[in-house]
Amino acid sequence: MSAINSSFVWVTPSLPQGPLGRRYSVETKFRGHYHIIGMRQPFIVLLVFVSCAVGALLRTILKESNIPVIVILCLIGVLLGVVGYFVKEVLILTEYVAEIDPILFLHMFTPVIIFTAAFEMDFYIFRKSFWQILLLSVPGFLLNCTLIGWLTYKINKYNWNWHVSMLFGIILSTTDPILSVASVKNIGLSKIVINLIKGESLFNDATTAIVFELYRDLVSDPHTEVAKEIIIKLVLKFFASTIFGFLSSRIVTYWLSHIFNDGLTEVILSFSMTYLIFFIAEWIGMSGVISLTVLGVLLDSISFSPGVDEFIFRFWAMLTFLAYVMIFIIIGIVIAVKTFPYVTIRDLFYILTLYLALNLIRGLVVLFLSPLLSRLGYGFNWRWGAVIVWSGMRATFTLNMALGISQSKDPGTAAMKNMILLHAGTASLMTLMINSTTVKKLVTTLGLCNITLPKRMAMYSAVQRIKEMEANTFSMLKLDRFLADANWTMTEEAIKIDYPYKFDIEEVSQIVRTLKCPDCNTDISYETTPQQIADILEEARLRLLTAQIASYQKQYHTGMLNQDAAQTLIGAAESYVDIRGKFMNIHEVKTYWESKGLLVSFKKLLSDWVYNVKDEKSKPSRNKILKLCHHIVFMDEFEYTSYIITLLNFIPILMDFITHLDEIYTEQLKICNYYFIGLYILEASLKALAMGKAYIFHHWNQFELVIIIVGLIDIMIINIFKPLHPTYHMIRTIRIFRIIRLIRVLRLLKIVIPRLINLLEKQINKQLTFRYDIAKGYVQGEEDTKYLIEQISGHETISKEINKIMEKNKQDGMKELGLMQRDYPDIVTAVKTKQAVQTVLNTATETLKVLISSGIVDKNEGAKLQKMILQKKKNLGTLPSTIAPPTAEELLHSISWLENEKNQIEFIQKRARLLCYDYGDIICEEREMPQGIHLIISGMTKLCGSSPCYGVAKDVYEPRDSKRVPYTDYLVSGAIIGELNCLTKQEMEYTVTCETAVQTCFISMADLFEAFDKFLECPSLEYKIWLKLALEITIKTFKENLAYQDWSYKMCTKLPNVYVMDVPTHSKWDIYDGTMDDVILVHGSVQDCQLLQPYFAPCILPKTCHQVQGTAAVTKLLIVRTTTTKRKTSRRCSNACQYHSSGRRQATIGNTVETDGSSRHSLYSDSVSLKQTEYKCFEVSSFNLTLRILYNTKDKNVHCTGILLIFTFPKVVITNI
């Protein structure tokens, strides 16, 4: 602390001396006669925060310019130092700042910069380009400093010797890892080049610190053991530092994994551990730079809790900016205070010469190493080399080492030390002023950030989508009564978004020609060249990888992926970036878990021993003695006694190895040996009598027999050799058998092995859970990106090709999931249970956020609820790793349309049958009529066929969707086959084949229809099945059409406000009447009555459509009501259920009810017009009243089969029976 105080606290035990040797008497002058203003104030604190405020101000003003803020800060520091020559009060402050300890300077600012740079690096790119980075940072650095040192020694006029020149070369050869990439990381330059620059700077800094320290120590204190010292320091600095950094990363990761959703604690931990690791590494002689580099590279955003990563990045970005503010303010002051008295005009020429030499030498070194660089990692070219050369900014390490030289007590004049400081500071400033401001222009000139045609097309698509959303919002806002008098002309001008890239006429024609025809808005792709197709496909592939990574991160943030699985999937996706044309697939992802089979084999081996000892018990004999032996042997007390005997035997065995005890107690130890061998023989005899012939087949018994035989041989050898004269071979034999006695202790493994098996089983379960998480996360990622293909590709041919690849990859992933469920059903059930709990708790969290933001729940009350939800999430870790898969009865209870309906479940259970199928069996075939529904109890099935038509006639559906790929899917336990086909009496659209042995719960169609007739109370069983199917189709439709929105939570909030509505053929229905948020066509087809626009399921009906007419035999709409709509559930549900019953009965008998197309219906029809063609029987239902009417279509008089009832109920439903 004394060093800190001396450097940063303004204390004045004696008046300071000025540059001319006079002491300033300023206290009275400063404080005044009445001593109102305090003199002894820590004005260094004021300097720190004023510097931060100035940095923030400059950052705000110069945000859009290319002028580096830190250069201006350094000039402010220089100005402040110059002012000190004329203002006595300022001089006191600047002189204290100028005497800052270089070690303190290093430990305060270096950890922030190193960790931030390493933390931002891409681990997988770094791993592949490691040897390129190492080549640039070690041999390249040594060449740099040697050439700069030689040039300085030859042309300098300061009379520096070779050692000083070399130290100067070392100081100027290092580059800054943050500033070197600050100007190029956001302009479209390849990540590979950015990571090369940053990685070279990080390892460059480490090499600089090591070489500088070694060279300075050797020059100042030469001795005879130079080679030994160099080897020890290199081992410590390179290898020990790397190991220390790796172990530190494991400790930090383990610690972070045990912090649950506490972002503040995680930030504090990352901050404190960064400084602690750097300090400890430097303290014990290692390299803090290398240790922090390893730590930062191994940590990533997934290492922290979900949602904390953004805060972590912002926190370290803030610290980095503040560190640079203070560094350059301090260095500016130091340069002004220490070097200005020695500056001459001649030095300006040397400053310019040195700057040119630095860039020229760096360019020569990169050129010299380029043949090797081009054969490593990602390759190398001259354009990359030019950017690497020009982006080499000198800053933190250069200034720190120059500061250390200027304040060192090594031999040398003050002028020499301060000139090193001057040239290091000016070289840093010039690279920042010139290189930093021009490197962007260099990258653009070299064509390294050119926006290719595929990127321009992607941007074109993005801008088009934004404009479309703006237009929709613009139209909706015009309906807002509060905004009715807004200036819409000005608004329309203000929302216009121009394309960010400038297009020439040829490019515009290419883009329009490739995407859409400007006249008819249809795809035109035949004029695109094969090379353009390949380029667009590659760009789409890269964007898909980005979308997949985003999906994995989202799954991690929502708790659907654990940390290891998320890191693995993200890393795997990033590893595909540099493999042109390669898409991520499950077969290569499997390599991340397939090397885990050793534990299973080891567990099986140990289990054999345990099962043979504990589980396999022979039957007791009828002989009383043998029966008694059997009773004794299989008592727990017998086992415990055996363990105690083994422990007691260990004491004399141990005494045999202690020389003086062996000599004193020789006879006693011999007797103990006889005694314990006798006890082992007695134990074996009792087991043999109790178990009979089965005794010899047990592994543990065989092992105990080996111990007894070896013990008897040991006794025999000792007694045989005793009367003989001992020779070397005799003594050696006796010692060997003494050592062999130690195997008796292995009898205690009987206790250890069962516990070891439990530990192995937990680890194996953890690995299998990891495996399932990876496969599940991969499949979900494919699902999420599938809906973005059209927006990403922007081209029909590309979209079709990518869709085919993604569909195949998804099918492979689904198959892998099914196989895992077959092989490890208990583990998969446990994972699914945890994910279900996590999903529900996430919904609870989102709901609570809405309640708090809307003011319904107070923040304090919300905090209590949030704490309860977090505790529930934390308890997820305590759930068992294996859960028995559900039985057939449990699966029936979990079906959504049977849930909590005891009578319906009992009815289905009585009628259902359990069917078993072998591998390869066909459950149902395409184009055959359904026989019933199958609930899969166990196993996996494969669905192959055509895409679902959702009630649309094939002659209409096939031309509309001619580009579709064959439909393939895999279903596992809990899935239901044939629901929709049974409801609509349509032929199967796919073939279901067993991929494994399968057991299903079969419910025949006759039994299902009987259940429909029996359970008509609202909501009816048939209605609930339609509702379940409609919700599934709706969520899928929302994801396809609104892929950017999270509809899972939205559907959870809207679930109480949804219902299914039937639209009979040719009848008209009003929609979007002010009580509906969304209307989704889930089955069949309708036509807009106003525009005559047809719509086919599944689709979201536009809100401009207010009346539709049914055009299919069975048409279903899912209505999402507004939350303010008054509920009329019973009335609506009753009528809806009657409609479902009508449709089913019509399909069964084969009759069709047709209504006059001119009649108009709302949800509740007041009048019914029938097309009368023959005798028909109708059931007219309203509430609980039913009237059966039999009429002749050719007779005006209606003949009733019962009493004619005249009633005036406003809502009537007619169903054909």
mmCIF file with all atom_site columns, N, CA, C and O in Angstrom, residues 380-409:
data_model
loop_
_atom_site.group_PDB
_atom_site.id
_atom_site.type_symbol
_atom_site.label_atom_id
_atom_site.label_alt_id
_atom_site.label_comp_id
_atom_site.label_asym_id
_atom_site.label_entity_id
_atom_site.label_seq_id
_atom_site.pdbx_PDB_ins_code
_atom_site.Cartn_x
_atom_site.Cartn_y
_atom_site.Cartn_z
_atom_site.occupancy
_atom_site.B_iso_or_equiv
_atom_site.pdbx_formal_charge
_atom_site.auth_seq_id
_atom_site.auth_comp_id
_atom_site.auth_asym_id
_atom_site.auth_atom_id
_atom_site.pdbx_PDB_model_num
ATOM 1   N N  . PHE A 1 380 ? -2.813 -17.904 -45.914 1.00 0.00 ? 380 PHE A N  1
ATOM 2   C CA . PHE A 1 380 ? -2.349 -16.529 -45.791 1.00 0.00 ? 380 PHE A CA 1
ATOM 3   C C  . PHE A 1 380 ? -2.196 -15.949 -47.181 1.00 0.00 ? 380 PHE A C  1
ATOM 4   O O  . PHE A 1 380 ? -1.916 -16.657 -48.145 1.00 0.00 ? 380 PHE A O  1
ATOM 5   N N  . ASN A 1 381 ? -2.414 -14.632 -47.308 1.00 0.00 ? 381 ASN A N  1
ATOM 6   C CA . ASN A 1 381 ? -2.189 -13.951 -48.579 1.00 0.00 ? 381 ASN A CA 1
ATOM 7   C C  . ASN A 1 381 ? -1.641 -12.553 -48.293 1.00 0.00 ? 381 ASN A C  1
ATOM 8   O O  . ASN A 1 381 ? -1.636 -12.090 -47.146 1.00 0.00 ? 381 ASN A O  1
ATOM 9   N N  . TRP A 1 382 ? -1.198 -11.908 -49.333 1.00 0.00 ? 382 TRP A N  1
ATOM 10  C CA . TRP A 1 382 ? -0.516 -10.622 -49.151 1.00 0.00 ? 382 TRP A CA 1
ATOM 11  C C  . TRP A 1 382 ? -1.467 -9.546  -48.646 1.00 0.00 ? 382 TRP A C  1
ATOM 12  O O  . TRP A 1 382 ? -1.046 -8.610  -47.953 1.00 0.00 ? 382 TRP A O  1
ATOM 13  N N  . ARG A 1 383 ? -2.751 -9.644  -48.965 1.00 0.00 ? 383 ARG A N  1
ATOM 14  C CA . ARG A 1 383 ? -3.706 -8.652  -48.463 1.00 0.00 ? 383 ARG A CA 1
ATOM 15  C C  . ARG A 1 383 ? -3.833 -8.751  -46.943 1.00 0.00 ? 383 ARG A C  1
ATOM 16  O O  . ARG A 1 383 ? -3.857 -7.735  -46.248 1.00 0.00 ? 383 ARG A O  1
ATOM 17  N N  . TRP A 1 384 ? -3.934 -9.993  -46.443 1.00 0.00 ? 384 TRP A N  1
ATOM 18  C CA . TRP A 1 384 ? -3.978 -10.176 -44.996 1.00 0.00 ? 384 TRP A CA 1
ATOM 19  C C  . TRP A 1 384 ? -2.694 -9.629  -44.361 1.00 0.00 ? 384 TRP A C  1
ATOM 20  O O  . TRP A 1 384 ? -2.738 -8.980  -43.308 1.00 0.00 ? 384 TRP A O  1
ATOM 21  N N  . GLY A 1 385 ? -1.577 -9.917  -45.021 1.00 0.00 ? 385 GLY A N  1
ATOM 22  C CA . GLY A 1 385 ? -0.297 -9.445  -44.478 1.00 0.00 ? 385 GLY A CA 1
ATOM 23  C C  . GLY A 1 385 ? -0.241 -7.930  -44.390 1.00 0.00 ? 385 GLY A C  1
ATOM 24  O O  . GLY A 1 385 ? 0.248  -7.376  -43.401 1.00 0.00 ? 385 GLY A O  1
ATOM 25  N N  . ALA A 1 386 ? -0.754 -7.250  -45.410 1.00 0.00 ? 386 ALA A N  1
ATOM 26  C CA . ALA A 1 386 ? -0.736 -5.785  -45.387 1.00 0.00 ? 386 ALA A CA 1
ATOM 27  C C  . ALA A 1 386 ? -1.576 -5.239  -44.238 1.00 0.00 ? 386 ALA A C  1
ATOM 28  O O  . ALA A 1 386 ? -1.174 -4.287  -43.548 1.00 0.00 ? 386 ALA A O  1
ATOM 29  N N  . VAL A 1 387 ? -2.741 -5.840  -44.002 1.00 0.00 ? 387 VAL A N  1
ATOM 30  C CA . VAL A 1 387 ? -3.597 -5.379  -42.905 1.00 0.00 ? 387 VAL A CA 1
ATOM 31  C C  . VAL A 1 387 ? -2.933 -5.656  -41.560 1.00 0.00 ? 387 VAL A C  1
ATOM 32  O O  . VAL A 1 387 ? -2.968 -4.824  -40.644 1.00 0.00 ? 387 VAL A O  1
ATOM 33  N N  . ILE A 1 388 ? -2.304 -6.838  -41.408 1.00 0.00 ? 388 ILE A N  1
ATOM 34  C CA . ILE A 1 388 ? -1.634 -7.175  -40.144 1.00 0.00 ? 388 ILE A CA 1
ATOM 35  C C  . ILE A 1 388 ? -0.497 -6.204  -39.868 1.00 0.00 ? 388 ILE A C  1
ATOM 36  O O  . ILE A 1 388 ? -0.293 -5.755  -38.729 1.00 0.00 ? 388 ILE A O  1
ATOM 37  N N  . VAL A 1 389 ? 0.258  -5.858  -40.910 1.00 0.00 ? 389 VAL A N  1
ATOM 38  C CA . VAL A 1 389 ? 1.375  -4.912  -40.734 1.00 0.00 ? 389 VAL A CA 1
ATOM 39  C C  . VAL A 1 389 ? 0.855  -3.546  -40.310 1.00 0.00 ? 389 VAL A C  1
ATOM 40  O O  . VAL A 1 389 ? 1.351  -2.940  -39.346 1.00 0.00 ? 389 VAL A O  1
ATOM 41  N N  . TRP A 1 390 ? -0.140 -3.047  -41.004 1.00 0.00 ? 390 TRP A N  1
ATOM 42  C CA . TRP A 1 390 ? -0.589 -1.673  -40.769 1.00 0.00 ? 390 TRP A CA 1
ATOM 43  C C  . TRP A 1 390 ? -1.412 -1.532  -39.485 1.00 0.00 ? 390 TRP A C  1
ATOM 44  O O  . TRP A 1 390 ? -1.575 -0.436  -38.974 1.00 0.00 ? 390 TRP A O  1
ATOM 45  N N  . SER A 1 391 ? -1.939 -2.632  -38.979 1.00 0.00 ? 391 SER A N  1
ATOM 46  C CA . SER A 1 391 ? -2.770 -2.554  -37.771 1.00 0.00 ? 391 SER A CA 1
ATOM 47  C C  . SER A 1 391 ? -1.964 -2.787  -36.497 1.00 0.00 ? 391 SER A C  1
ATOM 48  O O  . SER A 1 391 ? -2.562 -2.943  -35.426 1.00 0.00 ? 391 SER A O  1
ATOM 49  N N  . GLY A 1 392 ? -0.659 -2.791  -36.575 1.00 0.00 ? 392 GLY A N  1
ATOM 50  C CA . GLY A 1 392 ? 0.164  -3.004  -35.380 1.00 0.00 ? 392 GLY A CA 1
ATOM 51  C C  . GLY A 1 392 ? 0.306  -1.734  -34.550 1.00 0.00 ? 392 GLY A C  1
ATOM 52  O O  . GLY A 1 392 ? 1.267  -0.979  -34.704 1.00 0.00 ? 392 GLY A O  1
ATOM 53  N N  . MET A 1 393 ? -0.655 -1.499  -33.657 1.00 0.00 ? 393 MET A N  1
ATOM 54  C CA . MET A 1 393 ? -0.648 -0.285  -32.819 1.00 0.00 ? 393 MET A CA 1
ATOM 55  C C  . MET A 1 393 ? 0.214  -0.514  -31.573 1.00 0.00 ? 393 MET A C  1
ATOM 56  O O  . MET A 1 393 ? 0.098  -1.543  -30.915 1.00 0.00 ? 393 MET A O  1
ATOM 57  N N  . ARG A 1 394 ? 1.044  0.471   -31.258 1.00 0.00 ? 394 ARG A N  1
ATOM 58  C CA . ARG A 1 394 ? 1.831  0.422   -30.014 1.00 0.00 ? 394 ARG A CA 1
ATOM 59  C C  . ARG A 1 394 ? 1.081  1.203   -28.938 1.00 0.00 ? 394 ARG A C  1
ATOM 60  O O  . ARG A 1 394 ? 0.633  2.312   -29.193 1.00 0.00 ? 394 ARG A O  1
ATOM 61  N N  . ALA A 1 395 ? 0.977  0.589   -27.767 1.00 0.00 ? 395 ALA A N  1
ATOM 62  C CA . ALA A 1 395 ? 0.247  1.294   -26.709 1.00 0.00 ? 395 ALA A CA 1
ATOM 63  C C  . ALA A 1 395 ? 0.682  0.800   -25.336 1.00 0.00 ? 395 ALA A C  1
ATOM 64  O O  . ALA A 1 395 ? 1.782  1.097   -24.895 1.00 0.00 ? 395 ALA A O  1
ATOM 65  N N  . THR A 1 396 ? -0.153 0.016   -24.678 1.00 0.00 ? 396 THR A N  1
ATOM 66  C CA . THR A 1 396 ? -0.016 -0.267  -23.246 1.00 0.00 ? 396 THR A CA 1
ATOM 67  C C  . THR A 1 396 ? 1.344  -0.829  -22.873 1.00 0.00 ? 396 THR A C  1
ATOM 68  O O  . THR A 1 396 ? 2.040  -0.279  -22.013 1.00 0.00 ? 396 THR A O  1
ATOM 69  N N  . PHE A 1 397 ? 1.746  -1.937  -23.484 1.00 0.00 ? 397 PHE A N  1
ATOM 70  C CA . PHE A 1 397 ? 2.998  -2.579  -23.092 1.00 0.00 ? 397 PHE A CA 1
ATOM 71  C C  . PHE A 1 397 ? 4.199  -1.747  -23.481 1.00 0.00 ? 397 PHE A C  1
ATOM 72  O O  . PHE A 1 397 ? 5.189  -1.683  -22.746 1.00 0.00 ? 397 PHE A O  1
ATOM 73  N N  . THR A 1 398 ? 4.133  -1.115  -24.637 1.00 0.00 ? 398 THR A N  1
ATOM 74  C CA . THR A 1 398 ? 5.237  -0.235  -25.041 1.00 0.00 ? 398 THR A CA 1
ATOM 75  C C  . THR A 1 398 ? 5.437  0.880   -24.025 1.00 0.00 ? 398 THR A C  1
ATOM 76  O O  . THR A 1 398 ? 6.564  1.155   -23.581 1.00 0.00 ? 398 THR A O  1
ATOM 77  N N  . LEU A 1 399 ? 4.338  1.499   -23.635 1.00 0.00 ? 399 LEU A N  1
ATOM 78  C CA . LEU A 1 399 ? 4.423  2.613   -22.689 1.00 0.00 ? 399 LEU A CA 1
ATOM 79  C C  . LEU A 1 399 ? 4.837  2.138   -21.307 1.00 0.00 ? 399 LEU A C  1
ATOM 80  O O  . LEU A 1 399 ? 5.607  2.816   -20.608 1.00 0.00 ? 399 LEU A O  1
ATOM 81  N N  . ASN A 1 400 ? 4.362  0.974   -20.893 1.00 0.00 ? 400 ASN A N  1
ATOM 82  C CA . ASN A 1 400 ? 4.696  0.474   -19.563 1.00 0.00 ? 400 ASN A CA 1
ATOM 83  C C  . ASN A 1 400 ? 6.178  0.144   -19.444 1.00 0.00 ? 400 ASN A C  1
ATOM 84  O O  . ASN A 1 400 ? 6.831  0.481   -18.450 1.00 0.00 ? 400 ASN A O  1
ATOM 85  N N  . MET A 1 401 ? 6.741  -0.511  -20.465 1.00 0.00 ? 401 MET A N  1
ATOM 86  C CA . MET A 1 401 ? 8.166  -0.856  -20.409 1.00 0.00 ? 401 MET A CA 1
ATOM 87  C C  . MET A 1 401 ? 9.036  0.398   -20.514 1.00 0.00 ? 401 MET A C  1
ATOM 88  O O  . MET A 1 401 ? 10.077 0.494   -19.849 1.00 0.00 ? 401 MET A O  1
ATOM 89  N N  . ALA A 1 402 ? 8.621  1.359   -21.347 1.00 0.00 ? 402 ALA A N  1
ATOM 90  C CA . ALA A 1 402 ? 9.376  2.614   -21.428 1.00 0.00 ? 402 ALA A CA 1
ATOM 91  C C  . ALA A 1 402 ? 9.332  3.352   -20.098 1.00 0.00 ? 402 ALA A C  1
ATOM 92  O O  . ALA A 1 402 ? 10.335 3.942   -19.659 1.00 0.00 ? 402 ALA A O  1
ATOM 93  N N  . LEU A 1 403 ? 8.174  3.332   -19.439 1.00 0.00 ? 403 LEU A N  1
ATOM 94  C CA . LEU A 1 403 ? 8.056  3.943   -18.112 1.00 0.00 ? 403 LEU A CA 1
ATOM 95  C C  . LEU A 1 403 ? 8.964  3.251   -17.118 1.00 0.00 ? 403 LEU A C  1
ATOM 96  O O  . LEU A 1 403 ? 9.602  3.896   -16.268 1.00 0.00 ? 403 LEU A O  1
ATOM 97  N N  . GLY A 1 404 ? 9.039  1.903   -17.205 1.00 0.00 ? 404 GLY A N  1
ATOM 98  C CA . GLY A 1 404 ? 9.933  1.159   -16.321 1.00 0.00 ? 404 GLY A CA 1
ATOM 99  C C  . GLY A 1 404 ? 11.384 1.523   -16.533 1.00 0.00 ? 404 GLY A C  1
ATOM 100 O O  . GLY A 1 404 ? 12.165 1.632   -15.573 1.00 0.00 ? 404 GLY A O  1
ATOM 101 N N  . ILE A 1 405 ? 11.797 1.708   -17.795 1.00 0.00 ? 405 ILE A N  1
ATOM 102 C CA . ILE A 1 405 ? 13.179 2.113   -18.087 1.00 0.00 ? 405 ILE A CA 1
ATOM 103 C C  . ILE A 1 405 ? 13.458 3.506   -17.523 1.00 0.00 ? 405 ILE A C  1
ATOM 104 O O  . ILE A 1 405 ? 14.508 3.762   -16.919 1.00 0.00 ? 405 ILE A O  1
ATOM 105 N N  . SER A 1 406 ? 12.502 4.410   -17.692 1.00 0.00 ? 406 SER A N  1
ATOM 106 C CA . SER A 1 406 ? 12.736 5.793   -17.258 1.00 0.00 ? 406 SER A CA 1
ATOM 107 C C  . SER A 1 406 ? 12.876 5.912   -15.745 1.00 0.00 ? 406 SER A C  1
ATOM 108 O O  . SER A 1 406 ? 13.519 6.838   -15.254 1.00 0.00 ? 406 SER A O  1
ATOM 109 N N  . GLN A 1 407 ? 12.275 4.989   -14.992 1.00 0.00 ? 407 GLN A N  1
ATOM 110 C CA . GLN A 1 407 ? 12.328 5.081   -13.536 1.00 0.00 ? 407 GLN A CA 1
ATOM 111 C C  . GLN A 1 407 ? 13.231 4.022   -12.914 1.00 0.00 ? 407 GLN A C  1
ATOM 112 O O  . GLN A 1 407 ? 13.252 3.861   -11.693 1.00 0.00 ? 407 GLN A O  1
ATOM 113 N N  . SER A 1 408 ? 13.934 3.273   -13.753 1.00 0.00 ? 408 SER A N  1
ATOM 114 C CA . SER A 1 408 ? 14.807 2.225   -13.215 1.00 0.00 ? 408 SER A CA 1
ATOM 115 C C  . SER A 1 408 ? 16.066 2.828   -12.623 1.00 0.00 ? 408 SER A C  1
ATOM 116 O O  . SER A 1 408 ? 16.457 3.959   -12.928 1.00 0.00 ? 408 SER A O  1
ATOM 117 N N  . LYS A 1 409 ? 16.699 2.059   -11.760 1.00 0.00 ? 409 LYS A N  1
ATOM 118 C CA . LYS A 1 409 ? 17.960 2.473   -11.136 1.00 0.00 ? 409 LYS A CA 1
ATOM 119 C C  . LYS A 1 409 ? 19.159 1.879   -11.846 1.00 0.00 ? 409 LYS A C  1
ATOM 120 O O  . LYS A 1 409 ? 20.269 1.873   -11.323 1.00 0.00 ? 409 LYS A O  1
#
